[in-house]
mmCIF file of C-alpha atoms (C1' of nucleotides) in Angstrom:
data_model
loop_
_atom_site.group_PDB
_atom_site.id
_atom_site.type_symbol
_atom_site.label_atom_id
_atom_site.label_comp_id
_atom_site.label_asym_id
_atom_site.label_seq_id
_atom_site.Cartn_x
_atom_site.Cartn_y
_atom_site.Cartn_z
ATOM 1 C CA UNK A 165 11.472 -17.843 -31.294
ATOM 2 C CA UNK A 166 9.811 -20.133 -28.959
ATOM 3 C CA UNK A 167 8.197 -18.373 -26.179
ATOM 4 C CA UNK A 168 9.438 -18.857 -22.803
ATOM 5 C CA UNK A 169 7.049 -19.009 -19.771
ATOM 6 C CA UNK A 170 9.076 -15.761 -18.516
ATOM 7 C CA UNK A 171 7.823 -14.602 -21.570
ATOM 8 C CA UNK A 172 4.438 -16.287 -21.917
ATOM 9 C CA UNK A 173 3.611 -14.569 -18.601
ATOM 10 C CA UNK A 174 4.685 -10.950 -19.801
ATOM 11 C CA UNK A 175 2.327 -10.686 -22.081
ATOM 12 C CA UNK A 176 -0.335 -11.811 -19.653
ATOM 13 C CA UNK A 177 0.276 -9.106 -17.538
ATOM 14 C CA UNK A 178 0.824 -6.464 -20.247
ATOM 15 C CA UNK A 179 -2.421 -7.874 -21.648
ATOM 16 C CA UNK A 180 -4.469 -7.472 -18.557
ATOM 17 C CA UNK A 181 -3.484 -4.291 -17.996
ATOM 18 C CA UNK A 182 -4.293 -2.651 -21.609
ATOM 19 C CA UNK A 183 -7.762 -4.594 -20.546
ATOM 20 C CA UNK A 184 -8.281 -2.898 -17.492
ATOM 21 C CA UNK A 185 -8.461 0.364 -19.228
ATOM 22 C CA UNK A 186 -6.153 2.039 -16.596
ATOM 23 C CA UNK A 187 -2.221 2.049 -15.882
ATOM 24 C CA UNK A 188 -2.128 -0.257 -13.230
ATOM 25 C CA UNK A 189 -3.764 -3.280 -12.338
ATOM 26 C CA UNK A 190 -3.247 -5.581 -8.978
ATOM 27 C CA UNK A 191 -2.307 -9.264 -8.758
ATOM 28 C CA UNK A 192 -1.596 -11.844 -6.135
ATOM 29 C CA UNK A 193 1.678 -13.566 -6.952
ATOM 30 C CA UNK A 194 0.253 -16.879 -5.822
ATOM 31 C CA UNK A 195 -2.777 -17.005 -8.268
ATOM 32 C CA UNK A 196 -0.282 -15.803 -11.110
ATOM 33 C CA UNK A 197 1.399 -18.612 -10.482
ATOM 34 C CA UNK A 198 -1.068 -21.036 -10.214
ATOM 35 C CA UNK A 199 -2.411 -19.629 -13.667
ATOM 36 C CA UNK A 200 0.228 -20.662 -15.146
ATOM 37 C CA UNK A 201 1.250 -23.876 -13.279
ATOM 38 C CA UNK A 202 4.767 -22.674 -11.580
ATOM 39 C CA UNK A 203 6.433 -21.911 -8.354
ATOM 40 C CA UNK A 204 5.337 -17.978 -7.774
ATOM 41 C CA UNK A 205 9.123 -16.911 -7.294
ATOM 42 C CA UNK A 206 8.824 -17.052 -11.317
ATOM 43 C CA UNK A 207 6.432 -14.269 -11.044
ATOM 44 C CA UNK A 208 9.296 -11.764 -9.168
ATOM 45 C CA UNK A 209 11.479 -13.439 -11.529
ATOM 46 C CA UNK A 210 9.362 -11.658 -14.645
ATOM 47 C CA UNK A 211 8.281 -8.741 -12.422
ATOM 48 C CA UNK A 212 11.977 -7.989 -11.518
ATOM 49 C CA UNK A 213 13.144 -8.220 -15.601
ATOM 50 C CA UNK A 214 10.206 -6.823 -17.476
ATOM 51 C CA UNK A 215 8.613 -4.706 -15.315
ATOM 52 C CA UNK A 216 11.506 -2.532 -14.136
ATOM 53 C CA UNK A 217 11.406 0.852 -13.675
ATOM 54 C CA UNK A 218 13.807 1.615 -16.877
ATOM 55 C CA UNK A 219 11.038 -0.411 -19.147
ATOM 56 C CA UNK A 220 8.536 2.311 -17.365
ATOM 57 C CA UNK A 221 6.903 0.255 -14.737
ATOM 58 C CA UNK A 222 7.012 0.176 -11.330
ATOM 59 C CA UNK A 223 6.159 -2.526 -8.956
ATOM 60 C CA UNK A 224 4.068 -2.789 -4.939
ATOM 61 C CA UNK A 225 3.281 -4.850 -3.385
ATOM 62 C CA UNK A 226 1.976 -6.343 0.197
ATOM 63 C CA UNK A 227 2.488 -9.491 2.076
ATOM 64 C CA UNK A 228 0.505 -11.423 4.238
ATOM 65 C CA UNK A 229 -2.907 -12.373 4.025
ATOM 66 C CA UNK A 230 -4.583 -10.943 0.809
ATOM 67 C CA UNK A 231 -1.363 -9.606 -0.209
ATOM 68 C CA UNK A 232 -1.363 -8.452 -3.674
ATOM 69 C CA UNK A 233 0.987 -6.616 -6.441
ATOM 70 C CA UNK A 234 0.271 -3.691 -7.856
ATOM 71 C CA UNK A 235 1.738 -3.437 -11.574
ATOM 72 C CA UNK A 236 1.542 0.370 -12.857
ATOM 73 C CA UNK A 237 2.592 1.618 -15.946
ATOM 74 C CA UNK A 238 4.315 5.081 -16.341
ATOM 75 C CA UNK A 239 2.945 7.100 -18.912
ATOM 76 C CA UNK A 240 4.684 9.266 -21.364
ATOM 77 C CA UNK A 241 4.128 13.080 -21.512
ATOM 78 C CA UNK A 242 4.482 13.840 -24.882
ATOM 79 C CA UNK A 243 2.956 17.404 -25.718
ATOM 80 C CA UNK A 244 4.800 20.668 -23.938
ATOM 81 C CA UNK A 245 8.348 21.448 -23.975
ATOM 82 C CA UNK A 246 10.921 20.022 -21.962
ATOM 83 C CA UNK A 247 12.013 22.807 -20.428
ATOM 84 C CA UNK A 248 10.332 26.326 -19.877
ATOM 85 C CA UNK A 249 10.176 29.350 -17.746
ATOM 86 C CA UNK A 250 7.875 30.017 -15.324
ATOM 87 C CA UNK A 251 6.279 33.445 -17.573
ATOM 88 C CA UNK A 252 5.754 30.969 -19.661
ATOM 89 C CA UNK A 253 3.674 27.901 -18.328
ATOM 90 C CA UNK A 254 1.653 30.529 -16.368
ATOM 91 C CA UNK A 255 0.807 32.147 -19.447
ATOM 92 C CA UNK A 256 -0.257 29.131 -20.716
ATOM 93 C CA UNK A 257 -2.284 28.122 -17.625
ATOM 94 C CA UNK A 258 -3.847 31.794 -18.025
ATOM 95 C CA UNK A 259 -4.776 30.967 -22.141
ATOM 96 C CA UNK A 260 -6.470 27.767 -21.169
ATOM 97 C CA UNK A 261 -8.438 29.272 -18.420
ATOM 98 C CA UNK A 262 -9.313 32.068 -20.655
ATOM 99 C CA UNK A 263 -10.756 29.689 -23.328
ATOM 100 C CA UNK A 264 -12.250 27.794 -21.131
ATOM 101 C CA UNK A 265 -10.145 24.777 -21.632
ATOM 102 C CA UNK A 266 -9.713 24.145 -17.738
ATOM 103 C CA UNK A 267 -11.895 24.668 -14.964
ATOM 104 C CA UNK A 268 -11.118 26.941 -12.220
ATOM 105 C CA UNK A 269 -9.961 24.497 -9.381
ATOM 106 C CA UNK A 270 -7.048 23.159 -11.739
ATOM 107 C CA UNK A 271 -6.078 26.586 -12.611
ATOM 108 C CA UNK A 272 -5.756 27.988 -9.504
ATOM 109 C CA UNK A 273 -4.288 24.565 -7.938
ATOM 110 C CA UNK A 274 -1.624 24.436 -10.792
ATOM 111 C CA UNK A 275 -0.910 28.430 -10.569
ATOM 112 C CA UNK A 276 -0.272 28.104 -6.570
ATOM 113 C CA UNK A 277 2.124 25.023 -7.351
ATOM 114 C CA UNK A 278 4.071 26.282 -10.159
ATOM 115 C CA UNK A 279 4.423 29.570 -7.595
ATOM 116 C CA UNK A 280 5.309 27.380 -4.523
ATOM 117 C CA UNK A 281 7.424 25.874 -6.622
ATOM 118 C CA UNK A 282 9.608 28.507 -7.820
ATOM 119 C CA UNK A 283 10.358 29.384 -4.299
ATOM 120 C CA UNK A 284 11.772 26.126 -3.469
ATOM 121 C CA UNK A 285 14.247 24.763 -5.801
ATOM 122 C CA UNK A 286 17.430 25.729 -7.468
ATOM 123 C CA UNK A 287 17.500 27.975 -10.363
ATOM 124 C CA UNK A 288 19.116 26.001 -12.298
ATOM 125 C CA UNK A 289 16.624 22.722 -12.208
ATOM 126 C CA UNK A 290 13.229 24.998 -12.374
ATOM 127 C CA UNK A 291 12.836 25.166 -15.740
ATOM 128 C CA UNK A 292 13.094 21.363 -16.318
ATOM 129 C CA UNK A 293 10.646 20.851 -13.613
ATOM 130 C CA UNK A 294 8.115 23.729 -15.271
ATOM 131 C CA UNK A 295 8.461 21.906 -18.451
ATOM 132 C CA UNK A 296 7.058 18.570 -16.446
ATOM 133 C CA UNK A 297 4.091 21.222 -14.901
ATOM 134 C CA UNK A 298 3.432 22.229 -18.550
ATOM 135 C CA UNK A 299 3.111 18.714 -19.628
ATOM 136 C CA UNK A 300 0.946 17.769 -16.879
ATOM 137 C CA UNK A 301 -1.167 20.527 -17.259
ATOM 138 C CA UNK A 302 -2.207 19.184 -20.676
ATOM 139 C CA UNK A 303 -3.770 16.320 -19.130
ATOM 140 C CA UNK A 304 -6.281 18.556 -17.297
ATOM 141 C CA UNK A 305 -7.412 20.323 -20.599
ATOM 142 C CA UNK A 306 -10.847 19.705 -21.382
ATOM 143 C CA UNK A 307 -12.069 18.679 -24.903
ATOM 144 C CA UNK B 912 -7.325 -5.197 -4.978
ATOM 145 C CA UNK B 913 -8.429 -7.978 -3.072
ATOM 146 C CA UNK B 914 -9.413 -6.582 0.362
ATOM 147 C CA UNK B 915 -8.336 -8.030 3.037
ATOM 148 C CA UNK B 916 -10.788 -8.088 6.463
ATOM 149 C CA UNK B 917 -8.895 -5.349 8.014
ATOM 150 C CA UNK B 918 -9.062 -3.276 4.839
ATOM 151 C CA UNK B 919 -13.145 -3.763 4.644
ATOM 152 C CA UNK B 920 -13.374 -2.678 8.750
ATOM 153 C CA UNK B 921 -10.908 0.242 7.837
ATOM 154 C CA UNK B 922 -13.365 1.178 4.782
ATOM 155 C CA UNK B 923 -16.206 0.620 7.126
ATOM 156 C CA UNK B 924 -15.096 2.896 9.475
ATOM 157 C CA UNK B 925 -14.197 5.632 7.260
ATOM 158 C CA UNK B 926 -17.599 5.708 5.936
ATOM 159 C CA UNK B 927 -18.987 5.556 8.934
ATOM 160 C CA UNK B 928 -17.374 8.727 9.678
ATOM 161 C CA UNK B 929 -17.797 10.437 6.741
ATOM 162 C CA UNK B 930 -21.225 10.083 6.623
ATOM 163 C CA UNK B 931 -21.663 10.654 10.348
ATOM 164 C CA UNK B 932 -21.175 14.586 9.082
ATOM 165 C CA UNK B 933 -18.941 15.009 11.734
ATOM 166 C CA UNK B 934 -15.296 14.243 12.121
ATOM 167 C CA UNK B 935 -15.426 11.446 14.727
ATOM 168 C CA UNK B 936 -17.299 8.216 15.815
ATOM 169 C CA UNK B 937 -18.305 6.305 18.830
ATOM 170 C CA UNK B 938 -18.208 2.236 18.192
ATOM 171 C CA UNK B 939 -18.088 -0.915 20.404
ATOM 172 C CA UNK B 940 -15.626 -2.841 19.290
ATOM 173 C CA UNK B 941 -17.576 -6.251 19.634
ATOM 174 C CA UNK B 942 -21.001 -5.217 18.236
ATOM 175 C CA UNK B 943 -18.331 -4.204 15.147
ATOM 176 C CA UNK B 944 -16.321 -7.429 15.448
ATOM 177 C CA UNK B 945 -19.997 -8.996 15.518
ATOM 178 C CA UNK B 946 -21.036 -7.219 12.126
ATOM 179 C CA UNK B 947 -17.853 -8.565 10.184
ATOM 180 C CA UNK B 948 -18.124 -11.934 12.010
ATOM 181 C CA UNK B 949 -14.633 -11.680 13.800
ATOM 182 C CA UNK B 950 -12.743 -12.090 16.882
ATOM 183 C CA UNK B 951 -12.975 -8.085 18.956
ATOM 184 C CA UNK B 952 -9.383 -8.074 18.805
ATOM 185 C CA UNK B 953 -9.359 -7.899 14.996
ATOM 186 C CA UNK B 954 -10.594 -5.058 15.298
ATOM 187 C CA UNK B 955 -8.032 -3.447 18.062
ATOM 188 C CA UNK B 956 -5.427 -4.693 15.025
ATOM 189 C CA UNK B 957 -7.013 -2.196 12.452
ATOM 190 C CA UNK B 958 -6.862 0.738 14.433
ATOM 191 C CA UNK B 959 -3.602 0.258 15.818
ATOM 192 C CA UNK B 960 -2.648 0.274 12.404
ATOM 193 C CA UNK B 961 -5.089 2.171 10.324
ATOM 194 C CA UNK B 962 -6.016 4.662 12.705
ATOM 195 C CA UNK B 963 -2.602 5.717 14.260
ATOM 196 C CA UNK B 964 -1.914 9.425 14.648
ATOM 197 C CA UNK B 965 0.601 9.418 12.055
ATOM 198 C CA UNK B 966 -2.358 8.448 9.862
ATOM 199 C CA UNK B 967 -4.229 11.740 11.051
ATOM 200 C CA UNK B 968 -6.522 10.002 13.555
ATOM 201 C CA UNK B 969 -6.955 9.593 17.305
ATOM 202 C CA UNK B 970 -8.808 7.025 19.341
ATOM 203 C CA UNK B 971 -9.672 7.133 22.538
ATOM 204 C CA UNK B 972 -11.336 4.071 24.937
ATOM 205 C CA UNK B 973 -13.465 3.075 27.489
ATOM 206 C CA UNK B 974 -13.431 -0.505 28.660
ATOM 207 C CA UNK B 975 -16.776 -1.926 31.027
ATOM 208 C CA UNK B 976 -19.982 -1.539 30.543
ATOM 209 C CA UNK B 977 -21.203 0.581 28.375
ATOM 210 C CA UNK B 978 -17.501 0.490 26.906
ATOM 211 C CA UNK B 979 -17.032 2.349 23.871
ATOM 212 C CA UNK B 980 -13.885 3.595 21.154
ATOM 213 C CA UNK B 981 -13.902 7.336 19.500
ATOM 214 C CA UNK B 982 -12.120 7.717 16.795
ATOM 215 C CA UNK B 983 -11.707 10.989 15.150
ATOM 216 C CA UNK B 984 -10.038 12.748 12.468
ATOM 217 C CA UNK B 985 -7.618 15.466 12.884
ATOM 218 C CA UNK B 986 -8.901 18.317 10.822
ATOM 219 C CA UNK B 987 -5.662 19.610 10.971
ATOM 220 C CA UNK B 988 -4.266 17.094 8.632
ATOM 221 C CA UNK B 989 -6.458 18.281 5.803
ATOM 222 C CA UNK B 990 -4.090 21.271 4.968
ATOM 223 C CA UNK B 991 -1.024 18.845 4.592
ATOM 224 C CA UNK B 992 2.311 18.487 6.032
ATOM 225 C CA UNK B 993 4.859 21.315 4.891
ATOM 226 C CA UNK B 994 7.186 19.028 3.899
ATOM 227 C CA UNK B 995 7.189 15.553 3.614
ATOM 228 C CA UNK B 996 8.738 12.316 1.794
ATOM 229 C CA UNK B 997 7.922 10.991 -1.868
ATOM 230 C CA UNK B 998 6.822 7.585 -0.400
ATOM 231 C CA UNK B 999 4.062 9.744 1.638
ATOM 232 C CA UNK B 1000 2.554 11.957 -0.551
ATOM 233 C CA UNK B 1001 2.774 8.826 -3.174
ATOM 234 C CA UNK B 1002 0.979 7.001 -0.766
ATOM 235 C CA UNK B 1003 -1.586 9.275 0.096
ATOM 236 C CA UNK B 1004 -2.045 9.369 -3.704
ATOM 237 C CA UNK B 1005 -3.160 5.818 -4.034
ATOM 238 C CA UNK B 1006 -5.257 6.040 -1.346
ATOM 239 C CA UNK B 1007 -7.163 8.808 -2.477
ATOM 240 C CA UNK B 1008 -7.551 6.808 -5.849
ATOM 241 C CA UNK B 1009 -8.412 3.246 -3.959
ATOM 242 C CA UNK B 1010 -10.813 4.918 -2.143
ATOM 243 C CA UNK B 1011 -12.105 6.782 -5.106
ATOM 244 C CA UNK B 1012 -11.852 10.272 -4.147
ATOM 245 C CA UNK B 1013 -10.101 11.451 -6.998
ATOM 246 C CA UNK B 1014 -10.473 10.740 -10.316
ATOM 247 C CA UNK B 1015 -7.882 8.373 -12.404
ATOM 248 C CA UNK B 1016 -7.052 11.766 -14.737
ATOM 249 C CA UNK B 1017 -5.899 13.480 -11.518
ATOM 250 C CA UNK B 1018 -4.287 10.481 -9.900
ATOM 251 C CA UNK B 1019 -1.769 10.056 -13.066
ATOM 252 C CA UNK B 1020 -1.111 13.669 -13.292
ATOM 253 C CA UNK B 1021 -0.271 13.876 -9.954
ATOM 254 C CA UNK B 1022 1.782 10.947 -9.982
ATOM 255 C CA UNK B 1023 3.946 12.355 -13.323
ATOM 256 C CA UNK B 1024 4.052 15.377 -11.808
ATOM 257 C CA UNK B 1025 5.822 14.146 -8.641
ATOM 258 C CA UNK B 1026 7.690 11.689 -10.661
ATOM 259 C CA UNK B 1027 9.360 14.010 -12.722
ATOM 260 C CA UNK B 1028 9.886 16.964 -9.816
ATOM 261 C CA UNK B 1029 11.410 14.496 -7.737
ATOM 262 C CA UNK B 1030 15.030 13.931 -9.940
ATOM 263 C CA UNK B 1031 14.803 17.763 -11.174
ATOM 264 C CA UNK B 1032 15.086 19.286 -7.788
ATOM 265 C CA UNK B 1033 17.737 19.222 -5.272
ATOM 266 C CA UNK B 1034 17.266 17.049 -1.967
ATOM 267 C CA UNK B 1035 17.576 20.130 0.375
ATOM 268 C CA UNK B 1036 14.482 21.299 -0.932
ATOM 269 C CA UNK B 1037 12.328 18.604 -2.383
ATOM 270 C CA UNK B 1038 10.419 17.649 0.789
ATOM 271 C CA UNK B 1039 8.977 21.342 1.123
ATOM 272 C CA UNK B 1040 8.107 20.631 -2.690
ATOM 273 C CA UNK B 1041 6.161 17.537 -2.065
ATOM 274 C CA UNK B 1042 4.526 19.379 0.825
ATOM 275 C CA UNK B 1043 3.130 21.655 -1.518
ATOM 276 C CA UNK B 1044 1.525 18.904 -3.769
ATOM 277 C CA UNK B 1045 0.390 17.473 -0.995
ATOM 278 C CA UNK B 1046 -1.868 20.711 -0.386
ATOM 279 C CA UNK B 1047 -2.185 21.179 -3.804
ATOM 280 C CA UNK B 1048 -3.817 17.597 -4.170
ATOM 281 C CA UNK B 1049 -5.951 18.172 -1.343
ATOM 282 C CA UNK B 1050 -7.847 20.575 -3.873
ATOM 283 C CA UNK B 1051 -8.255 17.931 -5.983
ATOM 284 C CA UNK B 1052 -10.134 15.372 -3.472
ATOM 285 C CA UNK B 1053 -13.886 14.740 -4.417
ATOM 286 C CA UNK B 1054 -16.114 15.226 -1.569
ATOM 287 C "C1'" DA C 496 -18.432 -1.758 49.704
ATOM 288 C "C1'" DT C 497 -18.308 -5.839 46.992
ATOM 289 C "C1'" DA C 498 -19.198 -8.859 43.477
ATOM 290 C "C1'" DT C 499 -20.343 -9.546 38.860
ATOM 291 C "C1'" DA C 500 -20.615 -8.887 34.233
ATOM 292 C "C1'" DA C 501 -19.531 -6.294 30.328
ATOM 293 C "C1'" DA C 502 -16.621 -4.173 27.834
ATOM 294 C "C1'" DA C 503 -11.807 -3.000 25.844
ATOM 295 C "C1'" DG C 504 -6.513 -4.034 25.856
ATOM 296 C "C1'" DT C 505 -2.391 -6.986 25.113
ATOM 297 C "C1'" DC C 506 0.391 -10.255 23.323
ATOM 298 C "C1'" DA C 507 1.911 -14.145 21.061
ATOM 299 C "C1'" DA C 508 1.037 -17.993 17.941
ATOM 300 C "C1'" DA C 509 -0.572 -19.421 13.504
ATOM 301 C "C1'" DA C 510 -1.636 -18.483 8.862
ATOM 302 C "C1'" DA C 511 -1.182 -16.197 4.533
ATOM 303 C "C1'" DA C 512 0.903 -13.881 1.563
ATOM 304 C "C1'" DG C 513 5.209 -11.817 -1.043
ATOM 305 C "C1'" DG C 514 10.755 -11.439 -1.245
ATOM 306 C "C1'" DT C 515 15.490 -13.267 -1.836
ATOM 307 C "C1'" DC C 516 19.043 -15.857 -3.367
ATOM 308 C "C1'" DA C 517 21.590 -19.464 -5.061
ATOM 309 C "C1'" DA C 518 21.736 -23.780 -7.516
ATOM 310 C "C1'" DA C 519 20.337 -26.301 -11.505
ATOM 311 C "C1'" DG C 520 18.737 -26.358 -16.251
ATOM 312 C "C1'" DG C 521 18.466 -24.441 -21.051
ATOM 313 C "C1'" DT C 522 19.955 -21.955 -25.228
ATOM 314 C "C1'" DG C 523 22.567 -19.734 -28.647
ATOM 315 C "C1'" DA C 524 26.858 -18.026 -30.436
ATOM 316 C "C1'" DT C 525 31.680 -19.070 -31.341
ATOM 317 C "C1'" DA D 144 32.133 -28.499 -26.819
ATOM 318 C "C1'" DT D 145 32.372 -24.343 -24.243
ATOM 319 C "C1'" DC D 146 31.091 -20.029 -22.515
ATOM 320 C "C1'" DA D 147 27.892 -16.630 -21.360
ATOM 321 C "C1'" DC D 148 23.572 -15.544 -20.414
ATOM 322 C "C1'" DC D 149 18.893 -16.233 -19.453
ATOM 323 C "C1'" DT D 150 15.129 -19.276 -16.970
ATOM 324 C "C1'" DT D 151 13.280 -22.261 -13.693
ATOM 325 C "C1'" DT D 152 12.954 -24.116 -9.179
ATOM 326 C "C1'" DG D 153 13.021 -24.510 -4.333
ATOM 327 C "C1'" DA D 154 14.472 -23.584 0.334
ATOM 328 C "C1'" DC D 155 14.300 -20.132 3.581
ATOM 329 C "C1'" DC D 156 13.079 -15.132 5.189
ATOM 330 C "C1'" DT D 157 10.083 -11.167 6.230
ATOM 331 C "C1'" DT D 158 5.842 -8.849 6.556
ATOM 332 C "C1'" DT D 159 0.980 -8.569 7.427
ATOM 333 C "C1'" DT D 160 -3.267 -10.479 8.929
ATOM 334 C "C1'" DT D 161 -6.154 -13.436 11.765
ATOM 335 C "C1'" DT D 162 -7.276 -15.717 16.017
ATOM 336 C "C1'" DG D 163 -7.605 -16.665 20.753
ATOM 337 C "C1'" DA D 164 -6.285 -16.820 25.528
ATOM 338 C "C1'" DC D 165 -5.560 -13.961 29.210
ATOM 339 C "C1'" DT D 166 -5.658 -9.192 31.558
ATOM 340 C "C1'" DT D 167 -7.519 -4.810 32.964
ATOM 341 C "C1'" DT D 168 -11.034 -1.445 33.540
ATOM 342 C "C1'" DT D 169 -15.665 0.226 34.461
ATOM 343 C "C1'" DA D 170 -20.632 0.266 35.395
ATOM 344 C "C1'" DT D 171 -24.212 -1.794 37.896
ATOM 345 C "C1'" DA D 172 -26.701 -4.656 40.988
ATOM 346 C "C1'" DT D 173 -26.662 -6.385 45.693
#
DNA sequence: ATATAAAAGTCAAAAAAGGTCAAAGGTGAT
DNA sequence: ATCACCTTTGACCTTTTTTGACTTTTATAT
């Protein structure tokens, strides 16, 4: 398939962010462009079809002088469960504490927002929303 | 992120206070305009629109001789809102992580974590939610 | 008191981005 | 060849920053 300058461009971007070594990297539309010889318009253009929140991006962006876009990638939470009650993702907070697996100021900031949490939304949605704490949590364990 | 003059003053400015120990400064807005080579008014711009109270700050003038500008912080702000929009604590986010007072692990936690509350709770009581990250994130904030 | 000079404030124009949208141009399947 | 679906381009819009001219306020010297 012969590459497209839609497509050409993609990659660039997907390519300078897996360089950058984080999830998000800023550009200015303009130099994008220029880069690559077209009008910058063809930069929304690829922003707005392969950077999309369904393909797990998301897109800002300021105008005006030194105005920039900010490309970040959403990453996937893979480890945890889905869905869990609140006994027990604090009793997995506790574990990790216990072993030394998180330091103190994540434990107790992730025990007082799973418990303000619980206060404040529907029964019926909390345990989806614990099972996103859970995941999160991961991400603070030490190694 | 490539900063724009009003960006560097703002940075200036908040380092200026943060080092000063204290939660509020005393400039002249010329001998700043003179340090970053620009016009006085530039200056007027960025804390009109940096420094607003909305932003948790509060400036206060004198004009003549021996003319000066306070700025201070609200130290009331540092608890966070009770409730308040995705867009806001989002933003507050970023510019915790632009300015480098949280690390990137914490920044992309935080941001799943609010990601994935936000379409798992109901609308009613999402904003008291957020508030609580907000706080929560506060913990989180290097000093 | 008054005048002067030294600040800071205001406001609008110009400049520097990015956004939008529709028309024109390709491409591939039928 | 036609239809449907991308891409590419460009004209025009909106937002944000930068600059400068003009105004107002305040301290100080006379």
């Amino acid at each position: 398939m012969k590459k497209s300058l839609a497509d050409k461009i993609e990659e660039y971007i997907k390519v300078l962010i897996n360089n950058s070594g984080e999830e998000q990297i800023i550009i200015q539309r303009i130099e994008l462009a220029e880069t690559f010889g077209c009008v910058p318009s063809q930069v929304s253009y690829v922003l707005s079809t392969r950077f999309t929140n369904k393909s797990g991006y998301e897109t800002e962006s300021r105008r005006g002088g030194k105005g920039f876009v900010r490309i970040s990638k959403q990453e996937d939470l893979d480890a945890g469960p889905a869905r869990c009650s609140q006994k027990d993702v604090e009793q997995y907070l506790q574990v990790l504490k216990d072993e030394d697996l998180i330091d103190d100021i994540s434990f107790s900031s992730f025990m007082l927002l799973i418990k303000n949490s619980v206060s404040k939304t529907s029964e019926d949605e909390l345990q989806e929303l614990l099972g996103a704490f859970y995941k999160t949590i991961n991400l603070f364990v030490k190694y």
